[in-house]
Amino acid sequence: MTTTHIDVGAIDFDALGAWMDGEGLPAGPITSAAPVLGGTQNVMVRFERGGRPYILRRPPLHARAKSNEVLRREARVLAALRDTSVPAPRLVAAQTAEEPVFYLMEPVDGFNPSTGLPEPHASDPAIRHRMGLEAAAALAELGRVDPAVLPGFGRPDGFLERQVPRWLKELDSYGELDGYPGPDIPGLEETAGWLSRHVPRSFTPGIMHGDYHFGNLMFACDGPRVAAIVDWEMSTIGDPLLDLGWMVAMWPSGNAHVPGLAQPKELVAYYAALSERDLSAVDWYAVMACFKLGIVLEGTHARAFAGQAPKDIGDLLHATTLGLFDRAREFMGGALD
């Protein structure tokens, strides 16, 4: 997690307060405004008003091309999940019909393990092991939500069949960058071919988080429970088992932040016990996650050749890509069996 540099003084709190009045929220002066730590490119500011704490989430002051659409997407998903059992930040109110697009949510009482472990987690190996299982349980809970709560969200028809061509096209696009010699990724064609031959014949559409990994989870301060799944900007309606594959593929190597976490096989077994979904092709989803993430990271390596990213970062991420394709090979060999 990194600190997001935010000029809190650049936010028009008078306008925000007037909007909150119109939403019927508790009145009074806005106090204790401070930036929230996080790795997101969107702005998050915590403040209090009328005796109640809030988190404001809005695009950066110099917004990216899709910043507003990302925030609309997040707000819509959080609104749909508000009355479910999925651990997600609780949406308070949102302005999505006009700019600036933003929303308010309740602060989450929890911590992210990548910043360190509090007590009792630091001293109790049973809690740390259980944290992994709770991550699988929270994902299974998301997979049970009826996607009808988000009509017109995503394109589930042909979703799995589109994946390999979509990401190979992304990889091909890097060839437009000056100086990039093309992907030197052992196992690329083998992996793409295996994925194409083993696409699951059917799936039950559901809500996907789209980037489900340990860095996007907050845990309760008093135990192993997942307090909230955060950063919903990649969410869609697709195959929720891709989230499971993503979690398994990105599971902390060596459990660096949380020693003693449940292992990937345990995660899959625990998810299976809580879900009615068919996990017979779980290896495909894990391979697909390695394939997709490896290609995404290779983009920074390609941009480094064109002088658009630091060379050391590009080299590091290329090495990570090679590791992901090695891991894909393990999954193809039955590592989750």
mmCIF file of C-alpha atoms in Angstrom:
data_model
loop_
_atom_site.group_PDB
_atom_site.id
_atom_site.type_symbol
_atom_site.label_atom_id
_atom_site.label_comp_id
_atom_site.label_asym_id
_atom_site.label_seq_id
_atom_site.Cartn_x
_atom_site.Cartn_y
_atom_site.Cartn_z
ATOM 1 C CA MET A 1 0.000 0.000 0.000
ATOM 2 C CA THR A 2 1.267 3.491 -0.783
ATOM 3 C CA THR A 3 0.262 6.938 0.312
ATOM 4 C CA THR A 4 -1.978 8.746 -2.141
ATOM 5 C CA HIS A 5 -0.880 12.373 -2.313
ATOM 6 C CA ILE A 6 -4.052 14.442 -2.070
ATOM 7 C CA ASP A 7 -4.481 18.181 -1.678
ATOM 8 C CA VAL A 8 -7.463 18.010 0.643
ATOM 9 C CA GLY A 9 -7.785 21.799 0.417
ATOM 10 C CA ALA A 10 -8.571 21.492 -3.299
ATOM 11 C CA ILE A 11 -11.856 19.699 -2.542
ATOM 12 C CA ASP A 12 -14.893 21.977 -2.409
ATOM 13 C CA PHE A 13 -16.281 20.960 0.972
ATOM 14 C CA ASP A 14 -18.918 23.707 0.891
ATOM 15 C CA ALA A 15 -20.390 22.176 -2.258
ATOM 16 C CA LEU A 16 -20.086 18.721 -0.753
ATOM 17 C CA GLY A 17 -21.914 19.835 2.384
ATOM 18 C CA ALA A 18 -24.728 21.392 0.334
ATOM 19 C CA TRP A 19 -25.083 18.166 -1.655
ATOM 20 C CA MET A 20 -25.178 16.130 1.563
ATOM 21 C CA ASP A 21 -27.955 18.414 2.854
ATOM 22 C CA GLY A 22 -29.909 17.608 -0.293
ATOM 23 C CA GLU A 23 -29.424 13.892 0.408
ATOM 24 C CA GLY A 24 -30.874 14.311 3.883
ATOM 25 C CA LEU A 25 -27.638 13.408 5.661
ATOM 26 C CA PRO A 26 -26.762 14.833 9.116
ATOM 27 C CA ALA A 27 -25.908 18.539 8.886
ATOM 28 C CA GLY A 28 -23.049 20.527 10.357
ATOM 29 C CA PRO A 29 -19.489 21.563 9.511
ATOM 30 C CA ILE A 30 -17.169 19.108 7.786
ATOM 31 C CA THR A 31 -14.272 18.349 10.130
ATOM 32 C CA SER A 32 -11.211 16.094 10.459
ATOM 33 C CA ALA A 33 -10.685 15.795 6.687
ATOM 34 C CA ALA A 34 -7.633 13.690 5.896
ATOM 35 C CA PRO A 35 -6.451 11.557 2.962
ATOM 36 C CA VAL A 36 -6.845 7.799 3.275
ATOM 37 C CA LEU A 37 -3.822 5.599 2.722
ATOM 38 C CA GLY A 38 -4.163 3.277 -0.237
ATOM 39 C CA GLY A 39 -2.778 2.221 -3.590
ATOM 40 C CA THR A 40 -5.775 3.399 -5.623
ATOM 41 C CA GLN A 41 -5.496 6.087 -8.289
ATOM 42 C CA ASN A 42 -8.799 7.523 -7.127
ATOM 43 C CA VAL A 43 -9.001 10.022 -4.285
ATOM 44 C CA MET A 44 -10.222 8.870 -0.883
ATOM 45 C CA VAL A 45 -10.722 11.320 1.963
ATOM 46 C CA ARG A 46 -12.064 10.567 5.421
ATOM 47 C CA PHE A 47 -14.058 13.270 7.187
ATOM 48 C CA GLU A 48 -16.773 13.745 9.795
ATOM 49 C CA ARG A 49 -20.047 15.645 9.691
ATOM 50 C CA GLY A 50 -22.944 15.700 12.084
ATOM 51 C CA GLY A 51 -21.246 13.201 14.362
ATOM 52 C CA ARG A 52 -20.863 10.624 11.587
ATOM 53 C CA PRO A 53 -17.665 9.512 9.773
ATOM 54 C CA TYR A 54 -17.538 9.151 5.983
ATOM 55 C CA ILE A 55 -15.140 8.185 3.220
ATOM 56 C CA LEU A 56 -15.372 10.316 0.068
ATOM 57 C CA ARG A 57 -14.245 8.513 -3.084
ATOM 58 C CA ARG A 58 -13.854 10.596 -6.219
ATOM 59 C CA PRO A 59 -11.599 10.781 -9.290
ATOM 60 C CA PRO A 60 -8.245 12.582 -9.054
ATOM 61 C CA LEU A 61 -8.396 16.330 -9.675
ATOM 62 C CA HIS A 62 -6.754 15.679 -13.043
ATOM 63 C CA ALA A 63 -9.093 12.843 -13.955
ATOM 64 C CA ARG A 64 -8.165 10.012 -16.290
ATOM 65 C CA ALA A 65 -10.295 9.394 -19.374
ATOM 66 C CA LYS A 66 -12.415 6.696 -17.704
ATOM 67 C CA SER A 67 -12.290 7.968 -14.110
ATOM 68 C CA ASN A 68 -15.933 8.983 -13.925
ATOM 69 C CA GLU A 69 -17.153 5.748 -15.488
ATOM 70 C CA VAL A 70 -15.078 3.725 -13.011
ATOM 71 C CA LEU A 71 -16.658 5.571 -10.081
ATOM 72 C CA ARG A 72 -20.169 5.117 -11.523
ATOM 73 C CA ARG A 73 -19.436 1.418 -11.864
ATOM 74 C CA GLU A 74 -18.220 1.083 -8.303
ATOM 75 C CA ALA A 75 -21.139 3.015 -6.870
ATOM 76 C CA ARG A 76 -23.626 0.886 -8.782
ATOM 77 C CA VAL A 77 -22.078 -2.362 -7.545
ATOM 78 C CA LEU A 78 -21.861 -1.173 -3.933
ATOM 79 C CA ALA A 79 -25.503 -0.078 -4.066
ATOM 80 C CA ALA A 80 -26.497 -3.541 -5.341
ATOM 81 C CA LEU A 81 -24.494 -5.275 -2.595
ATOM 82 C CA ARG A 82 -25.675 -3.013 0.226
ATOM 83 C CA ASP A 83 -28.469 -5.347 1.357
ATOM 84 C CA THR A 84 -26.564 -8.615 0.839
ATOM 85 C CA SER A 85 -24.232 -10.592 3.090
ATOM 86 C CA VAL A 86 -21.189 -9.766 0.959
ATOM 87 C CA PRO A 87 -18.575 -7.916 3.024
ATOM 88 C CA ALA A 88 -18.213 -4.690 1.047
ATOM 89 C CA PRO A 89 -17.963 -1.013 2.000
ATOM 90 C CA ARG A 90 -21.455 0.279 2.760
ATOM 91 C CA LEU A 91 -22.529 2.917 0.252
ATOM 92 C CA VAL A 92 -24.147 5.971 1.851
ATOM 93 C CA ALA A 93 -24.975 8.122 -1.184
ATOM 94 C CA ALA A 94 -23.620 8.810 -4.662
ATOM 95 C CA GLN A 95 -23.634 11.513 -7.316
ATOM 96 C CA THR A 96 -23.370 9.724 -10.644
ATOM 97 C CA ALA A 97 -25.737 11.573 -12.996
ATOM 98 C CA GLU A 98 -23.547 14.665 -13.261
ATOM 99 C CA GLU A 99 -19.951 15.698 -12.693
ATOM 100 C CA PRO A 100 -18.042 15.596 -10.489
ATOM 101 C CA VAL A 101 -18.878 11.934 -9.992
ATOM 102 C CA PHE A 102 -18.264 10.751 -6.432
ATOM 103 C CA TYR A 103 -19.747 8.699 -3.663
ATOM 104 C CA LEU A 104 -19.742 8.461 0.107
ATOM 105 C CA MET A 105 -19.291 5.226 2.005
ATOM 106 C CA GLU A 106 -18.998 4.233 5.617
ATOM 107 C CA PRO A 107 -15.424 3.681 6.877
ATOM 108 C CA VAL A 108 -14.450 0.025 7.251
ATOM 109 C CA ASP A 109 -13.373 -1.100 10.701
ATOM 110 C CA GLY A 110 -10.495 -3.299 9.644
ATOM 111 C CA PHE A 111 -6.939 -3.512 8.335
ATOM 112 C CA ASN A 112 -5.101 -4.701 5.241
ATOM 113 C CA PRO A 113 -2.474 -7.361 6.036
ATOM 114 C CA SER A 114 0.080 -5.893 3.625
ATOM 115 C CA THR A 115 0.618 -3.037 6.105
ATOM 116 C CA GLY A 116 1.346 -5.405 8.982
ATOM 117 C CA LEU A 117 -0.576 -7.564 11.429
ATOM 118 C CA PRO A 118 -2.151 -6.285 14.645
ATOM 119 C CA GLU A 119 -2.867 -8.415 17.677
ATOM 120 C CA PRO A 120 -4.293 -11.003 18.057
ATOM 121 C CA HIS A 121 -3.439 -11.916 14.438
ATOM 122 C CA ALA A 122 0.316 -11.465 14.845
ATOM 123 C CA SER A 123 0.541 -13.965 17.714
ATOM 124 C CA ASP A 124 -2.131 -16.517 16.822
ATOM 125 C CA PRO A 125 -1.297 -18.975 13.995
ATOM 126 C CA ALA A 126 -4.861 -20.330 14.007
ATOM 127 C CA ILE A 127 -6.225 -16.864 13.178
ATOM 128 C CA ARG A 128 -3.689 -16.410 10.374
ATOM 129 C CA HIS A 129 -4.577 -19.771 8.841
ATOM 130 C CA ARG A 130 -8.259 -18.975 9.104
ATOM 131 C CA MET A 131 -7.774 -15.617 7.334
ATOM 132 C CA GLY A 132 -7.150 -17.522 4.106
ATOM 133 C CA LEU A 133 -10.282 -19.586 4.504
ATOM 134 C CA GLU A 134 -12.310 -16.461 5.266
ATOM 135 C CA ALA A 135 -11.030 -14.915 2.021
ATOM 136 C CA ALA A 136 -12.449 -17.927 0.170
ATOM 137 C CA ALA A 137 -15.701 -17.707 2.151
ATOM 138 C CA ALA A 138 -16.206 -14.021 1.280
ATOM 139 C CA LEU A 139 -15.680 -14.826 -2.390
ATOM 140 C CA ALA A 140 -18.179 -17.664 -2.236
ATOM 141 C CA GLU A 141 -20.690 -15.252 -0.688
ATOM 142 C CA LEU A 142 -20.239 -12.871 -3.633
ATOM 143 C CA GLY A 143 -20.772 -15.789 -6.031
ATOM 144 C CA ARG A 144 -24.180 -16.459 -4.484
ATOM 145 C CA VAL A 145 -25.603 -13.004 -5.279
ATOM 146 C CA ASP A 146 -28.168 -13.037 -8.096
ATOM 147 C CA PRO A 147 -26.641 -11.045 -10.989
ATOM 148 C CA ALA A 148 -30.147 -9.790 -11.789
ATOM 149 C CA VAL A 149 -29.495 -7.045 -9.203
ATOM 150 C CA LEU A 150 -27.234 -5.487 -11.869
ATOM 151 C CA PRO A 151 -29.228 -5.603 -15.125
ATOM 152 C CA GLY A 152 -27.206 -4.810 -18.239
ATOM 153 C CA PHE A 153 -23.924 -4.959 -16.346
ATOM 154 C CA GLY A 154 -21.237 -6.747 -18.346
ATOM 155 C CA ARG A 155 -21.579 -9.232 -21.225
ATOM 156 C CA PRO A 156 -21.757 -12.759 -19.810
ATOM 157 C CA ASP A 157 -22.620 -14.425 -23.149
ATOM 158 C CA GLY A 158 -19.398 -15.860 -24.589
ATOM 159 C CA PHE A 159 -17.430 -14.485 -21.646
ATOM 160 C CA LEU A 160 -15.000 -17.382 -21.281
ATOM 161 C CA GLU A 161 -14.508 -17.865 -25.028
ATOM 162 C CA ARG A 162 -13.467 -14.206 -25.354
ATOM 163 C CA GLN A 163 -10.694 -14.361 -22.780
ATOM 164 C CA VAL A 164 -7.750 -15.850 -24.702
ATOM 165 C CA PRO A 165 -8.312 -13.806 -27.925
ATOM 166 C CA ARG A 166 -8.852 -10.653 -25.822
ATOM 167 C CA TRP A 167 -5.532 -10.929 -24.023
ATOM 168 C CA LEU A 168 -3.537 -12.105 -27.035
ATOM 169 C CA LYS A 169 -4.819 -9.003 -28.830
ATOM 170 C CA GLU A 170 -3.659 -6.910 -25.884
ATOM 171 C CA LEU A 171 -0.214 -8.505 -26.101
ATOM 172 C CA ASP A 172 -0.069 -7.853 -29.853
ATOM 173 C CA SER A 173 -0.854 -4.179 -29.242
ATOM 174 C CA TYR A 174 2.428 -3.758 -27.370
ATOM 175 C CA GLY A 175 4.198 -4.154 -30.711
ATOM 176 C CA GLU A 176 3.157 -0.582 -31.497
ATOM 177 C CA LEU A 177 5.547 0.682 -28.822
ATOM 178 C CA ASP A 178 8.915 1.862 -30.164
ATOM 179 C CA GLY A 179 11.803 -0.397 -29.264
ATOM 180 C CA TYR A 180 9.791 -3.317 -27.895
ATOM 181 C CA PRO A 181 11.225 -6.474 -29.503
ATOM 182 C CA GLY A 182 8.131 -8.535 -28.812
ATOM 183 C CA PRO A 183 7.266 -10.890 -25.990
ATOM 184 C CA ASP A 184 10.022 -13.257 -24.863
ATOM 185 C CA ILE A 185 7.755 -15.418 -22.689
ATOM 186 C CA PRO A 186 8.514 -19.142 -22.644
ATOM 187 C CA GLY A 187 5.314 -21.145 -22.598
ATOM 188 C CA LEU A 188 3.136 -18.377 -24.065
ATOM 189 C CA GLU A 189 1.853 -20.345 -27.068
ATOM 190 C CA GLU A 190 1.599 -23.567 -25.055
ATOM 191 C CA THR A 191 -0.499 -21.847 -22.400
ATOM 192 C CA ALA A 192 -2.751 -20.072 -24.900
ATOM 193 C CA GLY A 193 -3.324 -23.347 -26.738
ATOM 194 C CA TRP A 194 -4.117 -25.263 -23.543
ATOM 195 C CA LEU A 195 -6.588 -22.602 -22.438
ATOM 196 C CA SER A 196 -8.300 -22.592 -25.840
ATOM 197 C CA ARG A 197 -8.651 -26.383 -25.842
ATOM 198 C CA HIS A 198 -9.995 -26.584 -22.290
ATOM 199 C CA VAL A 199 -12.509 -23.726 -22.084
ATOM 200 C CA PRO A 200 -15.287 -24.837 -19.696
ATOM 201 C CA ARG A 201 -18.394 -25.704 -21.702
ATOM 202 C CA SER A 202 -20.743 -23.707 -19.513
ATOM 203 C CA PHE A 203 -20.904 -21.545 -16.399
ATOM 204 C CA THR A 204 -23.467 -19.826 -14.249
ATOM 205 C CA PRO A 205 -23.094 -16.030 -14.588
ATOM 206 C CA GLY A 206 -22.522 -14.054 -11.436
ATOM 207 C CA ILE A 207 -20.998 -10.857 -10.076
ATOM 208 C CA MET A 208 -17.216 -10.781 -10.390
ATOM 209 C CA HIS A 209 -14.930 -8.512 -8.414
ATOM 210 C CA GLY A 210 -12.343 -8.687 -11.184
ATOM 211 C CA ASP A 211 -9.236 -8.181 -9.027
ATOM 212 C CA TYR A 212 -9.737 -10.450 -6.047
ATOM 213 C CA HIS A 213 -6.500 -10.784 -4.099
ATOM 214 C CA PHE A 214 -5.104 -10.228 -0.624
ATOM 215 C CA GLY A 215 -4.294 -6.569 -1.284
ATOM 216 C CA ASN A 216 -7.986 -5.834 -1.880
ATOM 217 C CA LEU A 217 -9.193 -7.358 1.379
ATOM 218 C CA MET A 218 -9.610 -5.758 4.783
ATOM 219 C CA PHE A 219 -9.843 -8.024 7.808
ATOM 220 C CA ALA A 220 -11.620 -7.502 11.111
ATOM 221 C CA CYS A 221 -9.395 -6.209 13.891
ATOM 222 C CA ASP A 222 -10.574 -8.837 16.366
ATOM 223 C CA GLY A 223 -10.330 -12.016 14.285
ATOM 224 C CA PRO A 224 -9.931 -13.655 10.867
ATOM 225 C CA ARG A 225 -13.210 -12.449 9.304
ATOM 226 C CA VAL A 226 -13.072 -10.415 6.077
ATOM 227 C CA ALA A 227 -14.398 -6.980 7.028
ATOM 228 C CA ALA A 228 -14.615 -5.724 3.440
ATOM 229 C CA ILE A 229 -13.687 -6.474 -0.145
ATOM 230 C CA VAL A 230 -12.499 -3.150 -1.591
ATOM 231 C CA ASP A 231 -11.667 -1.608 -5.002
ATOM 232 C CA TRP A 232 -14.568 -2.746 -7.207
ATOM 233 C CA GLU A 233 -13.523 -0.846 -10.343
ATOM 234 C CA MET A 234 -12.932 -4.041 -12.370
ATOM 235 C CA SER A 235 -16.245 -5.652 -11.445
ATOM 236 C CA THR A 236 -18.550 -7.148 -14.057
ATOM 237 C CA ILE A 237 -21.037 -9.944 -14.675
ATOM 238 C CA GLY A 238 -19.056 -12.958 -15.807
ATOM 239 C CA ASP A 239 -17.827 -16.243 -14.344
ATOM 240 C CA PRO A 240 -17.132 -15.866 -10.597
ATOM 241 C CA LEU A 241 -14.748 -18.815 -10.752
ATOM 242 C CA LEU A 242 -12.303 -16.499 -12.501
ATOM 243 C CA ASP A 243 -12.142 -14.590 -9.223
ATOM 244 C CA LEU A 244 -11.267 -17.852 -7.478
ATOM 245 C CA GLY A 245 -8.570 -18.553 -10.066
ATOM 246 C CA TRP A 246 -7.257 -15.002 -9.654
ATOM 247 C CA MET A 247 -7.068 -15.387 -5.874
ATOM 248 C CA VAL A 248 -5.230 -18.695 -6.171
ATOM 249 C CA ALA A 249 -2.814 -17.390 -8.830
ATOM 250 C CA MET A 250 -1.974 -14.295 -6.779
ATOM 251 C CA TRP A 251 -1.925 -15.965 -3.366
ATOM 252 C CA PRO A 252 1.042 -14.535 -1.392
ATOM 253 C CA SER A 253 4.163 -16.485 -2.322
ATOM 254 C CA GLY A 254 5.689 -17.852 0.833
ATOM 255 C CA ASN A 255 2.947 -16.050 2.766
ATOM 256 C CA ALA A 256 5.311 -13.093 3.178
ATOM 257 C CA HIS A 257 2.826 -10.801 4.918
ATOM 258 C CA VAL A 258 0.862 -13.424 6.808
ATOM 259 C CA PRO A 259 2.842 -16.550 7.729
ATOM 260 C CA GLY A 260 0.744 -19.671 8.047
ATOM 261 C CA LEU A 261 -2.071 -18.791 5.651
ATOM 262 C CA ALA A 262 -4.197 -21.605 4.288
ATOM 263 C CA GLN A 263 -2.706 -23.022 1.088
ATOM 264 C CA PRO A 264 -4.303 -22.727 -2.385
ATOM 265 C CA LYS A 265 -5.666 -26.300 -2.321
ATOM 266 C CA GLU A 266 -7.353 -25.513 1.004
ATOM 267 C CA LEU A 267 -8.860 -22.335 -0.443
ATOM 268 C CA VAL A 268 -10.366 -24.247 -3.350
ATOM 269 C CA ALA A 269 -11.732 -26.996 -1.090
ATOM 270 C CA TYR A 270 -13.258 -24.467 1.300
ATOM 271 C CA TYR A 271 -14.838 -22.484 -1.542
ATOM 272 C CA ALA A 272 -16.233 -25.733 -2.968
ATOM 273 C CA ALA A 273 -17.824 -26.604 0.359
ATOM 274 C CA LEU A 274 -19.649 -23.267 0.407
ATOM 275 C CA SER A 275 -20.644 -23.049 -3.268
ATOM 276 C CA GLU A 276 -22.869 -24.967 -5.648
ATOM 277 C CA ARG A 277 -20.620 -24.061 -8.577
ATOM 278 C CA ASP A 278 -18.843 -26.790 -10.554
ATOM 279 C CA LEU A 279 -15.142 -26.631 -9.687
ATOM 280 C CA SER A 280 -14.069 -29.556 -11.883
ATOM 281 C CA ALA A 281 -12.178 -27.115 -14.160
ATOM 282 C CA VAL A 282 -10.657 -24.997 -11.392
ATOM 283 C CA ASP A 283 -7.191 -25.484 -12.889
ATOM 284 C CA TRP A 284 -8.381 -23.696 -16.069
ATOM 285 C CA TYR A 285 -9.383 -20.627 -14.072
ATOM 286 C CA ALA A 286 -6.026 -20.512 -12.277
ATOM 287 C CA VAL A 287 -4.131 -20.852 -15.574
ATOM 288 C CA MET A 288 -6.316 -18.157 -17.129
ATOM 289 C CA ALA A 289 -5.504 -15.807 -14.248
ATOM 290 C CA CYS A 290 -1.756 -16.368 -14.673
ATOM 291 C CA PHE A 291 -2.082 -15.832 -18.440
ATOM 292 C CA LYS A 292 -4.051 -12.601 -18.122
ATOM 293 C CA LEU A 293 -1.984 -11.074 -15.337
ATOM 294 C CA GLY A 294 1.271 -12.006 -17.030
ATOM 295 C CA ILE A 295 0.185 -10.215 -20.218
ATOM 296 C CA VAL A 296 -0.987 -7.160 -18.253
ATOM 297 C CA LEU A 297 2.389 -6.885 -16.489
ATOM 298 C CA GLU A 298 4.263 -7.378 -19.761
ATOM 299 C CA GLY A 299 2.675 -4.116 -20.871
ATOM 300 C CA THR A 300 4.857 -2.164 -18.447
ATOM 301 C CA HIS A 301 7.918 -4.057 -19.691
ATOM 302 C CA ALA A 302 7.003 -3.023 -23.244
ATOM 303 C CA ARG A 303 6.436 0.601 -22.214
ATOM 304 C CA ALA A 304 9.868 0.632 -20.568
ATOM 305 C CA PHE A 305 11.464 -0.095 -23.967
ATOM 306 C CA ALA A 306 9.641 2.967 -25.310
ATOM 307 C CA GLY A 307 10.816 5.145 -22.414
ATOM 308 C CA GLN A 308 7.323 5.324 -20.931
ATOM 309 C CA ALA A 309 8.175 3.427 -17.731
ATOM 310 C CA PRO A 310 11.345 2.961 -15.641
ATOM 311 C CA LYS A 311 13.556 0.164 -16.956
ATOM 312 C CA ASP A 312 14.044 -1.425 -13.540
ATOM 313 C CA ILE A 313 10.295 -1.635 -13.005
ATOM 314 C CA GLY A 314 9.804 -3.061 -16.490
ATOM 315 C CA ASP A 315 12.479 -5.695 -15.875
ATOM 316 C CA LEU A 316 10.981 -6.604 -12.510
ATOM 317 C CA LEU A 317 7.491 -7.030 -13.932
ATOM 318 C CA HIS A 318 8.804 -9.057 -16.870
ATOM 319 C CA ALA A 319 10.417 -11.425 -14.368
ATOM 320 C CA THR A 320 7.064 -11.610 -12.572
ATOM 321 C CA THR A 321 5.380 -12.461 -15.882
ATOM 322 C CA LEU A 322 7.823 -15.318 -16.443
ATOM 323 C CA GLY A 323 7.065 -16.567 -12.932
ATOM 324 C CA LEU A 324 3.337 -16.445 -13.634
ATOM 325 C CA PHE A 325 3.738 -18.541 -16.791
ATOM 326 C CA ASP A 326 5.823 -21.031 -14.787
ATOM 327 C CA ARG A 327 2.998 -21.171 -12.269
ATOM 328 C CA ALA A 328 0.481 -21.648 -15.088
ATOM 329 C CA ARG A 329 2.474 -24.687 -16.155
ATOM 330 C CA GLU A 330 2.178 -26.096 -12.615
ATOM 331 C CA PHE A 331 -1.581 -25.584 -12.658
ATOM 332 C CA MET A 332 -1.815 -27.245 -16.084
ATOM 333 C CA GLY A 333 0.037 -30.168 -14.535
ATOM 334 C CA GLY A 334 -2.573 -30.593 -11.828
ATOM 335 C CA ALA A 335 -1.134 -28.562 -8.932
ATOM 336 C CA LEU A 336 -4.630 -28.005 -7.551
ATOM 337 C CA ASP A 337 -5.708 -31.661 -7.796
#
